[in-house]
mmCIF file of C-alpha atoms in Angstrom:
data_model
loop_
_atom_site.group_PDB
_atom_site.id
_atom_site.type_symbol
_atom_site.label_atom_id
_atom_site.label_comp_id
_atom_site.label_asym_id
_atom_site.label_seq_id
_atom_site.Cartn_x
_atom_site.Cartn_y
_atom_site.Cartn_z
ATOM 1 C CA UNK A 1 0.000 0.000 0.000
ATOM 2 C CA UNK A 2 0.867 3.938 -0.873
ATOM 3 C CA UNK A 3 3.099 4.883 1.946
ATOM 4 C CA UNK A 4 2.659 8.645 3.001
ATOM 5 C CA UNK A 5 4.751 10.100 5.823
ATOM 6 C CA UNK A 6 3.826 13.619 7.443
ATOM 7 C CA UNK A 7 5.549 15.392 10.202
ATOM 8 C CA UNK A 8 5.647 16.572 12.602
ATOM 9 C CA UNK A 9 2.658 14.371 14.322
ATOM 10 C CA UNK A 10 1.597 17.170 16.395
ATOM 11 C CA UNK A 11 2.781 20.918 16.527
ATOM 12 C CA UNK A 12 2.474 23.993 18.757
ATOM 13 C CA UNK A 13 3.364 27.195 17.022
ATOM 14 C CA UNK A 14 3.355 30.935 18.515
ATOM 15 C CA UNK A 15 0.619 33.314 16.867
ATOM 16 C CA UNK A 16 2.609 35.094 14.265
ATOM 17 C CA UNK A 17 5.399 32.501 14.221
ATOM 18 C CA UNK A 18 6.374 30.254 11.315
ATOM 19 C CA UNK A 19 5.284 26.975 10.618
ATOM 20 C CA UNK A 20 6.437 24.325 8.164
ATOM 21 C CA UNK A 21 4.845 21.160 7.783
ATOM 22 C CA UNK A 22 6.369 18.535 5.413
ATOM 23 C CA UNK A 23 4.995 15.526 3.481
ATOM 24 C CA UNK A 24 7.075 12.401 2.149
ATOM 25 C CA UNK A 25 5.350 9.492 -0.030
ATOM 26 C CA UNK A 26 7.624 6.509 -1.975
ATOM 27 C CA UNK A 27 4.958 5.324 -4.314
ATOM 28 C CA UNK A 28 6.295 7.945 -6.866
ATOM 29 C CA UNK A 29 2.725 9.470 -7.167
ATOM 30 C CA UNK A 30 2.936 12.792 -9.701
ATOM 31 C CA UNK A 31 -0.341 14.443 -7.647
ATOM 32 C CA UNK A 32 0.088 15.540 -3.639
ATOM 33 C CA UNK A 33 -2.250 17.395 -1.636
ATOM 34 C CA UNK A 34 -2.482 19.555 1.729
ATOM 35 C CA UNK A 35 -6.123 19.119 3.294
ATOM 36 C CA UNK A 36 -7.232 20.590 6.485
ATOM 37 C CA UNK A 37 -9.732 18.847 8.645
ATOM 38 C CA UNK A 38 -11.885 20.795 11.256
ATOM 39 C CA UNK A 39 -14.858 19.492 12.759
ATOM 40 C CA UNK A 40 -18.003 20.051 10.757
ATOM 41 C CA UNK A 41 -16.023 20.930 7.415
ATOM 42 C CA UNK A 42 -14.959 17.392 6.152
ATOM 43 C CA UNK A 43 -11.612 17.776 4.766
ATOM 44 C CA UNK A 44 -10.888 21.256 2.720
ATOM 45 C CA UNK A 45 -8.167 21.742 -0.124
ATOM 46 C CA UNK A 46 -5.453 24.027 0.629
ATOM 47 C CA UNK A 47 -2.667 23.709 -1.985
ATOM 48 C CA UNK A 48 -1.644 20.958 -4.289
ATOM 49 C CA UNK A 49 0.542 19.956 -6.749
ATOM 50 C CA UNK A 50 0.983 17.922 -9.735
ATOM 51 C CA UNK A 51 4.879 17.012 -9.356
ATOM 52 C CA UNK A 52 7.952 18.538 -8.425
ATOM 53 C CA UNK A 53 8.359 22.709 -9.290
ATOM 54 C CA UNK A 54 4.469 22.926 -9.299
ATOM 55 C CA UNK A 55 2.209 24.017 -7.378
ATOM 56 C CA UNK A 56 -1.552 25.108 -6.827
ATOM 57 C CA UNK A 57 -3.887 27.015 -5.212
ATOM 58 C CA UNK A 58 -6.978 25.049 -3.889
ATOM 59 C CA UNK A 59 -10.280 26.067 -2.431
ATOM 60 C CA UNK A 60 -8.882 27.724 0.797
ATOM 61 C CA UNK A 61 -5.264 28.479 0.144
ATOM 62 C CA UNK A 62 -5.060 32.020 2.034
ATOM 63 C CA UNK A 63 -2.335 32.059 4.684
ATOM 64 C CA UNK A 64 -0.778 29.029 3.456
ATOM 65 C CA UNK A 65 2.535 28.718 0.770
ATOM 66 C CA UNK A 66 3.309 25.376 -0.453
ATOM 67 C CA UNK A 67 6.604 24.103 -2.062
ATOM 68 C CA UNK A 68 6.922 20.514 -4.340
ATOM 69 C CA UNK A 69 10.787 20.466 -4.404
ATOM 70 C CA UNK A 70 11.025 17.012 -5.415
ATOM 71 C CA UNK A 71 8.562 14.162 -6.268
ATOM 72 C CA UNK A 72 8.695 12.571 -3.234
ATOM 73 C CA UNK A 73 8.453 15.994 -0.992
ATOM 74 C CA UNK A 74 5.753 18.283 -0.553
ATOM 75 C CA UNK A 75 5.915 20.877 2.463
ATOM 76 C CA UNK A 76 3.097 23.235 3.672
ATOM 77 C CA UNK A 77 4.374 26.559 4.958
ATOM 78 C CA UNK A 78 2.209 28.962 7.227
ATOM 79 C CA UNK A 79 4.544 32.236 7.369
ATOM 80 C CA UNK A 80 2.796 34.202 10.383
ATOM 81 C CA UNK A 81 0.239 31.570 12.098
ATOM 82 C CA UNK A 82 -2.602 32.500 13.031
ATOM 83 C CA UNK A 83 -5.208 30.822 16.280
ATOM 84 C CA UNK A 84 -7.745 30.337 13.390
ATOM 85 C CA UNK A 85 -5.161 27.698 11.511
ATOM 86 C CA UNK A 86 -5.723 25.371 14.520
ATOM 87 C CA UNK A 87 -6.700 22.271 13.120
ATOM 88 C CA UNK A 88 -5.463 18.540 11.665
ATOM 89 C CA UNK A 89 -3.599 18.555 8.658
ATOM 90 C CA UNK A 90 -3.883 15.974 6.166
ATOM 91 C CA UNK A 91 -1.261 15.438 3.448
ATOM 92 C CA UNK A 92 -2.193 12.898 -0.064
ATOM 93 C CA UNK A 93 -0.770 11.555 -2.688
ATOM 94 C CA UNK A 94 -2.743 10.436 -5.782
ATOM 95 C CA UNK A 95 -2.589 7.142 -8.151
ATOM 96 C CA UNK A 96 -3.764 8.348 -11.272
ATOM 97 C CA UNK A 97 -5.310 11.314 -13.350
ATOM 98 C CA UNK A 98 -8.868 10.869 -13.161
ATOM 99 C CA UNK A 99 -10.692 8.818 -11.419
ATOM 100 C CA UNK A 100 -7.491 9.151 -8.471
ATOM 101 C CA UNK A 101 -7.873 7.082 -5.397
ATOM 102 C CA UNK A 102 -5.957 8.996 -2.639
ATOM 103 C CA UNK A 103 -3.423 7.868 -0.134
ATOM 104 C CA UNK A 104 -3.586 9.993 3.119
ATOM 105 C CA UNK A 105 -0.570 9.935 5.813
ATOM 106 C CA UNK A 106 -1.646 10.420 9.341
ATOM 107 C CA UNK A 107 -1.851 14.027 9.952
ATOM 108 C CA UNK A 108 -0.148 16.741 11.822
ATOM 109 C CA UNK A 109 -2.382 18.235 15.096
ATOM 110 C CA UNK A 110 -1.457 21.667 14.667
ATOM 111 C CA UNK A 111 -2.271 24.245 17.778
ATOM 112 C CA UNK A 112 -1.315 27.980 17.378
ATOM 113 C CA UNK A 113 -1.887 29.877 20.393
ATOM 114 C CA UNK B 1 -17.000 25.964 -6.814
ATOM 115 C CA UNK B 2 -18.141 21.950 -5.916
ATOM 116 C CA UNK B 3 -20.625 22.271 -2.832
ATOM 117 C CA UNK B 4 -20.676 18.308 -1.150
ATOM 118 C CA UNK B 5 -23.452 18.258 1.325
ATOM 119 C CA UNK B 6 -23.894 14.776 3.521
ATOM 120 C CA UNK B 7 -26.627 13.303 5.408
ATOM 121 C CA UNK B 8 -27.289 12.519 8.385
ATOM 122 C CA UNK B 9 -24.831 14.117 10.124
ATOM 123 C CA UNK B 10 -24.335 11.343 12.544
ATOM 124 C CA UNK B 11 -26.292 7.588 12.971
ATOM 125 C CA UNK B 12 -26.432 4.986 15.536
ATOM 126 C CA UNK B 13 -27.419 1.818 14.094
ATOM 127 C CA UNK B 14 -27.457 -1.976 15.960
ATOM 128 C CA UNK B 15 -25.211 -4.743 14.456
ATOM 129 C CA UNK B 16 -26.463 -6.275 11.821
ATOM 130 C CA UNK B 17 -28.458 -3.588 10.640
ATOM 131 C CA UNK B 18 -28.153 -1.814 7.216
ATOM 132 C CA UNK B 19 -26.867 1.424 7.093
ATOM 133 C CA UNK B 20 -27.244 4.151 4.382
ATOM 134 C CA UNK B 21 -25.036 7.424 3.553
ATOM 135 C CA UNK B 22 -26.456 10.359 1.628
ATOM 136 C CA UNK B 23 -24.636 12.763 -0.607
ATOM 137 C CA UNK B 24 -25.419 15.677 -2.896
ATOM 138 C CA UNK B 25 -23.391 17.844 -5.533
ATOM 139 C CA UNK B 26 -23.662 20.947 -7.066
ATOM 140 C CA UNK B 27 -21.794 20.034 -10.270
ATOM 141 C CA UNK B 28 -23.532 18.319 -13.155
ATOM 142 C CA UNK B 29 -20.626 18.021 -14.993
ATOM 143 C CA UNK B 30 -18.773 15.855 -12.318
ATOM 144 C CA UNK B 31 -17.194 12.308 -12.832
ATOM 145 C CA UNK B 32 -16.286 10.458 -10.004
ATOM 146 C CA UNK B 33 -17.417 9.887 -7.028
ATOM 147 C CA UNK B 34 -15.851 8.281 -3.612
ATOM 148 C CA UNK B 35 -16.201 7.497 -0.565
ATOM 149 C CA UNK B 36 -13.910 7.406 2.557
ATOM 150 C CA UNK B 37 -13.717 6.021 5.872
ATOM 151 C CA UNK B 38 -11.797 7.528 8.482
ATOM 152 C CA UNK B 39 -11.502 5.621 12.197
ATOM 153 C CA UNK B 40 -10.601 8.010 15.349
ATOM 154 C CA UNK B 41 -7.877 9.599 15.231
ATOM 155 C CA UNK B 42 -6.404 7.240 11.807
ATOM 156 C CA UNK B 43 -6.091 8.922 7.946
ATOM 157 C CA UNK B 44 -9.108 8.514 6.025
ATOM 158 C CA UNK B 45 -8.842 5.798 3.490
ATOM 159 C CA UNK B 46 -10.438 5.140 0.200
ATOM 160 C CA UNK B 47 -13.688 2.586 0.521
ATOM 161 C CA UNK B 48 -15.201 2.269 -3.221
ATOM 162 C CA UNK B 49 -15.738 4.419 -6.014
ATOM 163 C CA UNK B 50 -18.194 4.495 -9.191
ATOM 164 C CA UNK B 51 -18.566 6.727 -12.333
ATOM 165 C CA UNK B 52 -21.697 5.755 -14.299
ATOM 166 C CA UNK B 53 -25.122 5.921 -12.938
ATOM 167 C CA UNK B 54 -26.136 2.749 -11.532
ATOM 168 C CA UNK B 55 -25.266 0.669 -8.493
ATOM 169 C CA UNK B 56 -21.647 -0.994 -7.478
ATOM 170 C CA UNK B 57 -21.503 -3.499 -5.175
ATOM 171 C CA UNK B 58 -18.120 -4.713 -2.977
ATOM 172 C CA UNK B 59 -18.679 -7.069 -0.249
ATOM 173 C CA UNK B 60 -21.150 -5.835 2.234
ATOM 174 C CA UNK B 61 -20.674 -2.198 0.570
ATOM 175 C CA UNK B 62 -22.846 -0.474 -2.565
ATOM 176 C CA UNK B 63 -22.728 2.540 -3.827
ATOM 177 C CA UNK B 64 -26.155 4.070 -5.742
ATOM 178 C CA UNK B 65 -24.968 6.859 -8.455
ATOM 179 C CA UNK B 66 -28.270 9.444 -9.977
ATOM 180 C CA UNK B 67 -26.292 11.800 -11.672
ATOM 181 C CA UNK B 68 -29.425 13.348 -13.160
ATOM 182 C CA UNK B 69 -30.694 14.152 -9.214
ATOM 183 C CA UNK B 70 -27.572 14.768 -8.288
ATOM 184 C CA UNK B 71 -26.879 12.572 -5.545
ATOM 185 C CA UNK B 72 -24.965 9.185 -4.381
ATOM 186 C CA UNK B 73 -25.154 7.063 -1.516
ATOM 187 C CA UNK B 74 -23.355 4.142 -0.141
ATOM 188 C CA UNK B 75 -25.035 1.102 1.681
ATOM 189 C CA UNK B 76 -23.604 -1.015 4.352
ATOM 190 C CA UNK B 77 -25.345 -4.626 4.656
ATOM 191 C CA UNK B 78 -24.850 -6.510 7.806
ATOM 192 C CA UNK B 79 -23.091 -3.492 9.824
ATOM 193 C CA UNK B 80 -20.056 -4.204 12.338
ATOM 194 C CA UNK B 81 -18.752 -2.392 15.460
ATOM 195 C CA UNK B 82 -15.663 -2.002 12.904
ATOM 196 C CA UNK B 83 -17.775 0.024 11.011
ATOM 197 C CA UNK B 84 -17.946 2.643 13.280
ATOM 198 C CA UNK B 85 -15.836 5.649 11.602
ATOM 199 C CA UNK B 86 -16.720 9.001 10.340
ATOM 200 C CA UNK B 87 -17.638 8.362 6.386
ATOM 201 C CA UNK B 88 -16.484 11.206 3.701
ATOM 202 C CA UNK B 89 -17.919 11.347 0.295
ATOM 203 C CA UNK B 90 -15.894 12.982 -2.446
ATOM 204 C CA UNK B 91 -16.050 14.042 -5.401
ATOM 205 C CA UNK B 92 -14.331 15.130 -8.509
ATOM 206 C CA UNK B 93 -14.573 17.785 -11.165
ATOM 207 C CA UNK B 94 -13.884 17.563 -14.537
ATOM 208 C CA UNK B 95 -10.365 18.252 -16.177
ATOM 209 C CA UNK B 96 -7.028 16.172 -16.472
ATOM 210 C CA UNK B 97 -6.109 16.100 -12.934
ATOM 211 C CA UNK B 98 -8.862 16.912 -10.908
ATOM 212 C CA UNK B 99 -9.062 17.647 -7.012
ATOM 213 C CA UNK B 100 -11.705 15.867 -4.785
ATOM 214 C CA UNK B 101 -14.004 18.210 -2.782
ATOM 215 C CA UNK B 102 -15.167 16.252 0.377
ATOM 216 C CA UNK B 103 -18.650 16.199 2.389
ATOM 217 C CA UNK B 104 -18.491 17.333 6.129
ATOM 218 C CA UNK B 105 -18.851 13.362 6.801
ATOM 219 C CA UNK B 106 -21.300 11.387 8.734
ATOM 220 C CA UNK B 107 -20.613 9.848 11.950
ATOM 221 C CA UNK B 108 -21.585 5.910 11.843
ATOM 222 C CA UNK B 109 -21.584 4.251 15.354
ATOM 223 C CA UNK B 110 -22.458 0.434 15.189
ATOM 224 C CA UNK B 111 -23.859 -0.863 18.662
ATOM 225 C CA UNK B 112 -23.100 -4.643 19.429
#
């Protein structure tokens, strides 16, 4: 099975502070993808990317960068955190254009207070 | 912009029972449609999928696909206390490489 790594596992970040969350998968996937997961709101698209150099803005990308330096890496960058960017972080990696079956690693718990 | 709504919100059924997942889209024009279980605190992970209108049927699962009313649903037949998980439908747009846009999810509990 697709093998996606995040980390960290959990985070807490200063309001206005930095944050970089990073995303590994082996199954040489071309499509990866940052969700966010709050309660009531399913999973929402923040950024993703369709290989290495690209990147893309998804449904709620405000406040968040996003950087595909390689295939394998995709890292989710929050340059001055904010409380409301509390939440789970989900990172994916896709099989195929199309009808793409997605492989989700774990999840960072990020708190900012 | 892809508006996923799900129903119920949240269900407690008995083992055994048959339980049933609701979802609408906004988007004619969309292809494929998912859905996901995710157990507490675990990554979601890809149940079944279907593109054509009709019914698809793995193991105890089926999905029902009316693209015309704009809605899909998945079944479970003789539900398990391993069943219990938050279900996500998703679906995708059209295009090459296409994103899936979730539902909000519906919490399943299974009582033995």
């Amino acid at each position: 099975e697709a093998a996606v790594t995040q980390s960290p596992r959990n985070k807490v970040a200063v309001t206005g502070g930095k944050v970089t969350l990073s995303c590994n998968q082996t199954n040489n996937h071309n499509n990866m993808y940052w969700y966010r997961q709050d309660t009531g709101h399913g999973l929402r698209l923040i950024h993703y990317s369709y290989g290495a150099g690209s990147t893309e803005k998804g449904d709620i990308p405000d406040g968040y960068k996003a950087s595909r330096p390689s295939q394998e890496n995709f890292s989710l960058i929050l340059e001055l955190a904010t409380p409301s960017q509390t939440s789970v972080y989900f990172c994916a990696s896709g099989d195929a254009p199309g009808n793409e079956r997605l492989f989700f690693g774990h999840g960072t718990k990020l708190s900012v207070l | 912009q892809q508006n996923v709504q799900q129903s119920p919100e949240s269900l407690i059924v008995p083992e055994g029972a048959r339980t049933s997942l609701n979802c609408t889209f906004s988007d004619s024009a969309s292809q494929y449609f998912w859905w996901y279980r995710q157990h507490s605190g675990k990554a979601p992970k890809a149940l079944m999928s279907i593109f054509s209108n009709g019914e698809k049927e793995e193991g105890r699962f089926t999905i029902h696909l009316n693209k015309a009313s704009l809605h899909f649903s998945l079944h479970i037949r003789d539900s398990q206390p391993s069943d219990s998980a938050l279900y996500l439908c998703a679906v995708s747009g059209t295009g090459f490489a296409s994103a899936l846009t979730f539902g909000s999810g519906t919490k399943v509990i299974v009582l033995p």
